[in-house]
Amino acid sequence: MSVDELDTRILRLLLEQPRTSVREYARILGVARGTLQARLDRMERDGVITGTGPSLSPAALGHPVLAFVHIEVTQGHLDDVGDALAAVPEIVEAFSITGGGDLLARVVGRDNAHLEDVIQKLISMPGVVRTRTEVALRERVPYRLLPLVESVGRAARG
């Protein structure tokens, strides 16, 4: 899907002012509400916009410990282990990867002891061969997409 300059302006507003109405976005951008809505609908349909819910903080929910767990899986069990990971609430996301391991999971815990309990649960899953855990000390670059959106916008301008 190609994203043009108006799309990038829309995405920037969505990221900077997520609680603003579609009518207000259209006013700020100087486009018709119908045009804006059609653009939003297309970007949702094309998978550019994947959600509109709030961003939540695991730390504020009582889970301030963050770790990245590399999981090595017995051949042929990747889907089974992936399904099992989805049942663990402390796993906030997981990816199939290349390199040292088969899966990489972002895991949160109430404290280090709780994190260890979660990792022990992972190790005991059928199909898991071993894990390697790296605990995050401090977030240096928060999850962000605005710089990417701006880069795509510059490329669209030409």
Rosetta silent file (secondary structure, phi, psi, omega in degrees, C-alpha in Angstrom):
SEQUENCE: MSVDELDTRILRLLLEQPRTSVREYARILGVARGTLQARLDRMERDGVITGTGPSLSPAALGHPVLAFVHIEVTQGHLDDVGDALAAVPEIVEAFSITGGGDLLARVVGRDNAHLEDVIQKLISMPGVVRTRTEVALRERVPYRLLPLVESVGRAARG
SCORE:     score description
SCORE:     0.000 S_00000001
   1 L     0.000  134.892  176.183    0.000    0.000    0.000 S_00000001
   2 L   -93.385  142.510  178.987    1.311    3.449   -0.813 S_00000001
   3 L  -115.378  123.607 -179.025    0.947    6.219    1.731 S_00000001
   4 L   -96.588 -174.987 -175.446    0.841    9.755    0.376 S_00000001
   5 H   -63.193  -40.199  178.515    1.465   13.100    2.055 S_00000001
   6 H   -64.886  -40.897  176.936   -2.139   13.517    3.257 S_00000001
   7 H   -58.324  -43.671 -178.638   -2.065   10.017    4.745 S_00000001
   8 H   -68.089  -34.112  175.384    1.096   10.856    6.665 S_00000001
   9 H   -65.510  -39.506  177.403   -0.455   14.090    7.945 S_00000001
  10 H   -63.911  -47.323 -178.833   -3.479   12.082    9.105 S_00000001
  11 H   -62.340  -39.143  178.060   -1.274    9.478   10.805 S_00000001
  12 H   -60.319  -45.665  178.531    0.746   12.188   12.518 S_00000001
  13 H   -62.181  -42.532  178.957   -2.447   13.697   13.962 S_00000001
  14 H   -59.328  -39.684 -179.844   -3.665   10.283   15.103 S_00000001
  15 H   -74.761  -38.550 -176.619   -0.386    9.736   16.948 S_00000001
  16 H   -82.872  -32.018 -176.755   -0.108   13.231   18.400 S_00000001
  17 L  -133.321   67.092 -172.096   -3.791   13.805   19.231 S_00000001
  18 L   -66.279  -16.905 -177.482   -5.393   10.363   19.597 S_00000001
  19 L   -99.016    9.973 -179.032   -8.518   11.611   21.394 S_00000001
  20 L   -83.100  150.436 -179.305   -9.557   14.141   18.770 S_00000001
  21 L   -78.714  160.247  177.187  -12.711   13.609   16.719 S_00000001
  22 H   -60.575  -40.530  178.991  -12.755   12.863   13.003 S_00000001
  23 H   -59.496  -43.577 -179.560  -14.536   16.176   12.445 S_00000001
  24 H   -68.954  -39.152  175.301  -11.746   18.042   14.261 S_00000001
  25 H   -57.700  -45.841 -178.920   -9.037   16.147   12.335 S_00000001
  26 H   -61.491  -41.112  179.102  -10.734   17.193    9.077 S_00000001
  27 H   -63.271  -46.935 -178.997  -10.874   20.818   10.238 S_00000001
  28 H   -61.012  -41.026 -176.573   -7.182   20.825   11.243 S_00000001
  29 H   -83.099  -14.805 -179.433   -6.135   19.262    7.937 S_00000001
  30 L    72.284   35.428  177.562   -8.452   21.405    5.833 S_00000001
  31 L  -125.595  162.245  177.637  -10.157   18.454    4.136 S_00000001
  32 L   -67.058  146.102  179.043  -13.741   17.275    3.961 S_00000001
  33 H   -56.835  -41.131  179.299  -14.867   14.954    6.746 S_00000001
  34 H   -62.546  -38.124  177.060  -15.857   12.353    4.115 S_00000001
  35 H   -63.617  -47.236  179.949  -12.386   12.485    2.567 S_00000001
  36 H   -61.270  -45.975 -179.241  -10.761   11.998    5.936 S_00000001
  37 H   -62.466  -39.499  178.367  -13.093    9.123    6.842 S_00000001
  38 H   -63.679  -40.641  177.862  -12.439    7.421    3.497 S_00000001
  39 H   -64.308  -45.227  178.500   -8.686    7.707    4.081 S_00000001
  40 H   -60.454  -45.647  179.932   -9.000    6.296    7.609 S_00000001
  41 H   -60.750  -42.833  179.893  -11.176    3.424    6.378 S_00000001
  42 H   -64.574  -43.639 -178.803   -8.683    2.595    3.599 S_00000001
  43 H   -67.754  -32.222  173.932   -5.707    2.670    5.967 S_00000001
  44 H   -68.091  -46.281 -179.997   -7.571    0.387    8.403 S_00000001
  45 H   -60.349  -38.071 -178.162   -8.535   -1.981    5.582 S_00000001
  46 L   -83.802   -2.796  176.349   -4.928   -2.025    4.312 S_00000001
  47 L    84.633    8.171  176.695   -3.551   -2.719    7.800 S_00000001
  48 L   -70.933  -47.063  175.533   -1.719    0.590    8.243 S_00000001
  49 L   -96.854  118.095 -173.933   -3.951    1.499   11.197 S_00000001
  50 L  -109.509   -6.218  179.738   -4.230   -1.577   13.390 S_00000001
  51 L  -173.491  164.144  179.338   -6.000   -0.293   16.475 S_00000001
  52 L  -133.831    7.775 -177.390   -7.485    2.671   18.217 S_00000001
  53 L   -77.231  172.101 -179.931   -7.409    1.581   21.838 S_00000001
  54 L   -73.215  154.643  171.047   -5.418    3.177   24.621 S_00000001
  55 L   -86.380  132.054 -177.941   -1.791    2.327   25.301 S_00000001
  56 L  -112.464  151.490  179.516   -1.495    0.711   28.711 S_00000001
  57 L  -104.523  114.335  174.795    1.471    0.547   31.054 S_00000001
  58 L   -57.185  -36.670 -179.980    2.245   -2.880   32.557 S_00000001
  59 L   -61.456  -44.047  179.315    4.249   -1.063   35.255 S_00000001
  60 L   -68.704  -20.124  176.424    1.220    1.011   36.248 S_00000001
  61 L   -90.106   12.951  176.520   -0.770   -2.236   36.341 S_00000001
  62 L    90.074   14.243  179.961    1.623   -3.578   38.975 S_00000001
  63 L  -126.654   73.272 -174.937    4.080   -5.352   36.645 S_00000001
  64 L   -79.798  -14.032 -178.651    7.173   -3.102   36.484 S_00000001
  65 E   -86.669  128.082  179.967    9.703   -5.837   35.650 S_00000001
  66 E  -121.602  133.252  177.698   10.233   -6.337   31.915 S_00000001
  67 E  -138.257  154.450  173.438   12.221   -9.154   30.368 S_00000001
  68 E  -111.967  122.442 -175.205   12.850  -10.533   26.920 S_00000001
  69 E  -114.170  119.287  173.786   12.850  -14.313   26.882 S_00000001
  70 E   -85.659  129.909 -176.150   14.410  -16.278   24.022 S_00000001
  71 E  -122.272  122.311  175.418   12.698  -19.655   23.771 S_00000001
  72 E   -94.468  132.348 -172.674   14.184  -22.637   21.966 S_00000001
  73 E  -119.907  142.585  173.463   11.529  -25.062   20.773 S_00000001
  74 L   -60.276  136.886 -179.441   11.650  -28.716   19.734 S_00000001
  75 L   -52.570  137.162  177.912   11.320  -28.982   15.960 S_00000001
  76 L    86.461   -0.780 -177.176    7.728  -29.265   14.836 S_00000001
  77 L  -115.479   12.676 -175.834    6.289  -27.738   18.043 S_00000001
  78 H   -59.446  -46.050 -179.644    6.467  -24.032   17.247 S_00000001
  79 H   -65.522  -40.563  179.390    2.714  -23.604   16.808 S_00000001
  80 H   -62.954  -44.450  179.466    1.926  -25.595   19.953 S_00000001
  81 H   -67.120  -40.823  177.154    4.333  -23.557   22.056 S_00000001
  82 H   -58.152  -43.266  177.321    3.031  -20.336   20.515 S_00000001
  83 H   -63.634  -40.150  179.267   -0.513  -21.312   21.475 S_00000001
  84 H   -66.116  -37.545  178.078    0.635  -22.152   25.005 S_00000001
  85 H   -61.971  -36.778 -179.126    2.382  -18.781   25.327 S_00000001
  86 H   -63.124  -19.263 -179.928   -0.857  -17.022   24.450 S_00000001
  87 L   -87.439   -3.308 -178.666   -2.401  -18.520   27.587 S_00000001
  88 L  -100.039  111.028 -173.972    0.161  -16.844   29.894 S_00000001
  89 L   -62.741  -25.493 -178.851   -1.103  -13.356   30.821 S_00000001
  90 L   -76.847   -9.528  174.984    2.364  -12.042   31.670 S_00000001
  91 E   -89.118  110.677 -175.887    3.488  -12.559   28.070 S_00000001
  92 E   -90.940  -18.339  170.764    2.504   -9.317   26.401 S_00000001
  93 E  -167.183  156.963  179.279    3.838  -10.277   22.964 S_00000001
  94 E  -150.494  145.881 -176.915    5.839  -13.012   21.275 S_00000001
  95 E  -133.438  145.280  165.315    7.490  -13.378   17.892 S_00000001
  96 E   -75.029  138.728 -176.086    8.985  -16.182   15.814 S_00000001
  97 L  -136.385  168.148  168.829   12.616  -15.204   15.217 S_00000001
  98 L  -103.366  169.761  177.639   15.814  -16.248   13.527 S_00000001
  99 L    93.331 -142.226 -174.509   19.106  -16.526   15.365 S_00000001
 100 L   -78.122   79.762  179.446   19.504  -17.703   18.947 S_00000001
 101 L   128.684  173.447 -179.388   16.158  -19.286   19.621 S_00000001
 102 L  -107.914  -29.671 -179.167   12.856  -19.853   17.905 S_00000001
 103 E  -132.477  149.614  172.871   10.632  -17.407   19.778 S_00000001
 104 E  -126.183  122.496 -178.045   11.181  -14.105   21.526 S_00000001
 105 E  -116.059  139.183  171.107    8.672  -13.131   24.207 S_00000001
 106 E   -94.423  119.957 -172.552    8.224   -9.842   26.015 S_00000001
 107 E  -122.759  137.489  176.376    7.365  -10.839   29.582 S_00000001
 108 E  -117.335  154.056  179.564    6.319   -8.666   32.514 S_00000001
 109 E  -146.276  159.932  177.937    6.332   -9.460   36.202 S_00000001
 110 L   -69.516  -35.498  179.194    5.383   -7.940   39.557 S_00000001
 111 L  -161.259 -178.942 -177.435    8.957   -8.443   40.787 S_00000001
 112 H   -63.402  -36.661  179.233   11.952  -10.656   40.039 S_00000001
 113 H   -64.878  -41.482  177.946   10.499  -13.607   41.952 S_00000001
 114 H   -64.907  -41.295  176.644    7.283  -13.414   39.947 S_00000001
 115 H   -58.606  -42.702  178.334    9.311  -13.181   36.733 S_00000001
 116 H   -61.466  -40.623  177.897   11.160  -16.341   37.750 S_00000001
 117 H   -60.783  -42.719  179.511    7.827  -18.104   38.332 S_00000001
 118 H   -64.054  -43.316  179.956    6.651  -17.120   34.854 S_00000001
 119 H   -64.097  -39.748  176.504    9.913  -18.347   33.301 S_00000001
 120 H   -61.505  -36.671  176.585    9.608  -21.651   35.178 S_00000001
 121 H   -63.489  -40.113  178.980    6.111  -21.980   33.706 S_00000001
 122 H   -65.360  -44.699 -178.302    7.594  -21.458   30.237 S_00000001
 123 H   -61.161  -32.192 -177.183   10.347  -24.007   30.800 S_00000001
 124 L   -82.740   -3.499 -179.729    7.806  -26.635   31.837 S_00000001
 125 L   -70.539  136.843  175.162    5.750  -26.254   28.632 S_00000001
 126 L   -58.905  132.188  179.306    5.838  -29.272   26.315 S_00000001
 127 L    97.665  -14.106  178.199    8.087  -28.490   23.366 S_00000001
 128 E   -87.306  123.137 -179.243   10.249  -25.907   25.146 S_00000001
 129 E   -87.389  -49.832  179.112   13.890  -26.999   25.154 S_00000001
 130 E  -161.354  164.369  176.150   15.455  -24.029   26.955 S_00000001
 131 E  -129.676  159.270  172.626   15.074  -20.337   27.596 S_00000001
 132 E  -138.382  125.982 -172.757   17.432  -17.407   27.918 S_00000001
 133 E  -113.603  136.621  173.829   16.228  -14.307   29.719 S_00000001
 134 E  -123.366  121.038 -179.287   17.391  -10.724   29.475 S_00000001
 135 E   -89.876  131.413  177.323   15.928   -8.279   31.995 S_00000001
 136 L   -77.960  133.023  179.343   15.388   -4.712   30.789 S_00000001
 137 L   -90.832  -45.830 -177.972   16.907   -2.126   33.100 S_00000001
 138 L  -154.836  140.053  176.670   15.535    1.092   31.628 S_00000001
 139 L   -75.180  123.587 -178.937   13.591    2.035   28.523 S_00000001
 140 L   -99.106  -36.242  175.526   15.857    4.137   26.296 S_00000001
 141 L  -132.727  109.368  179.955   13.576    4.617   23.288 S_00000001
 142 L   -67.166  157.623  177.425    9.875    4.151   23.966 S_00000001
 143 L   -54.222  127.613 -177.387    7.725    2.437   21.365 S_00000001
 144 L  -152.585  150.948  176.325    7.125    5.036   18.727 S_00000001
 145 L  -128.906  -11.593 -177.148    6.049    5.299   15.138 S_00000001
 146 H   -57.433  -44.271  177.465    5.990    9.037   14.489 S_00000001
 147 H   -59.895  -36.146  177.451    9.614    9.172   13.196 S_00000001
 148 H   -66.957  -45.344  178.465    8.800    6.347   10.783 S_00000001
 149 H   -58.509  -43.932  179.556    5.594    8.076    9.644 S_00000001
 150 H   -63.890  -38.085  177.902    7.560   11.283    9.064 S_00000001
 151 H   -65.006  -43.074  177.859   10.193    9.373    7.074 S_00000001
 152 H   -63.801  -38.826  178.287    7.509    7.752    4.900 S_00000001
 153 H   -63.544  -41.877  177.499    5.946   11.187    4.407 S_00000001
 154 H   -62.738  -40.572  179.468    9.269   12.664    3.263 S_00000001
 155 H   -66.643  -35.367  179.926    9.693    9.789    0.800 S_00000001
 156 H   -67.990  -31.682  179.116    6.137   10.306   -0.497 S_00000001
 157 H   -72.715  -22.606  170.297    6.919   13.990   -1.176 S_00000001
 158 L   107.115    0.000    0.000    9.711   12.810   -3.283 S_00000001
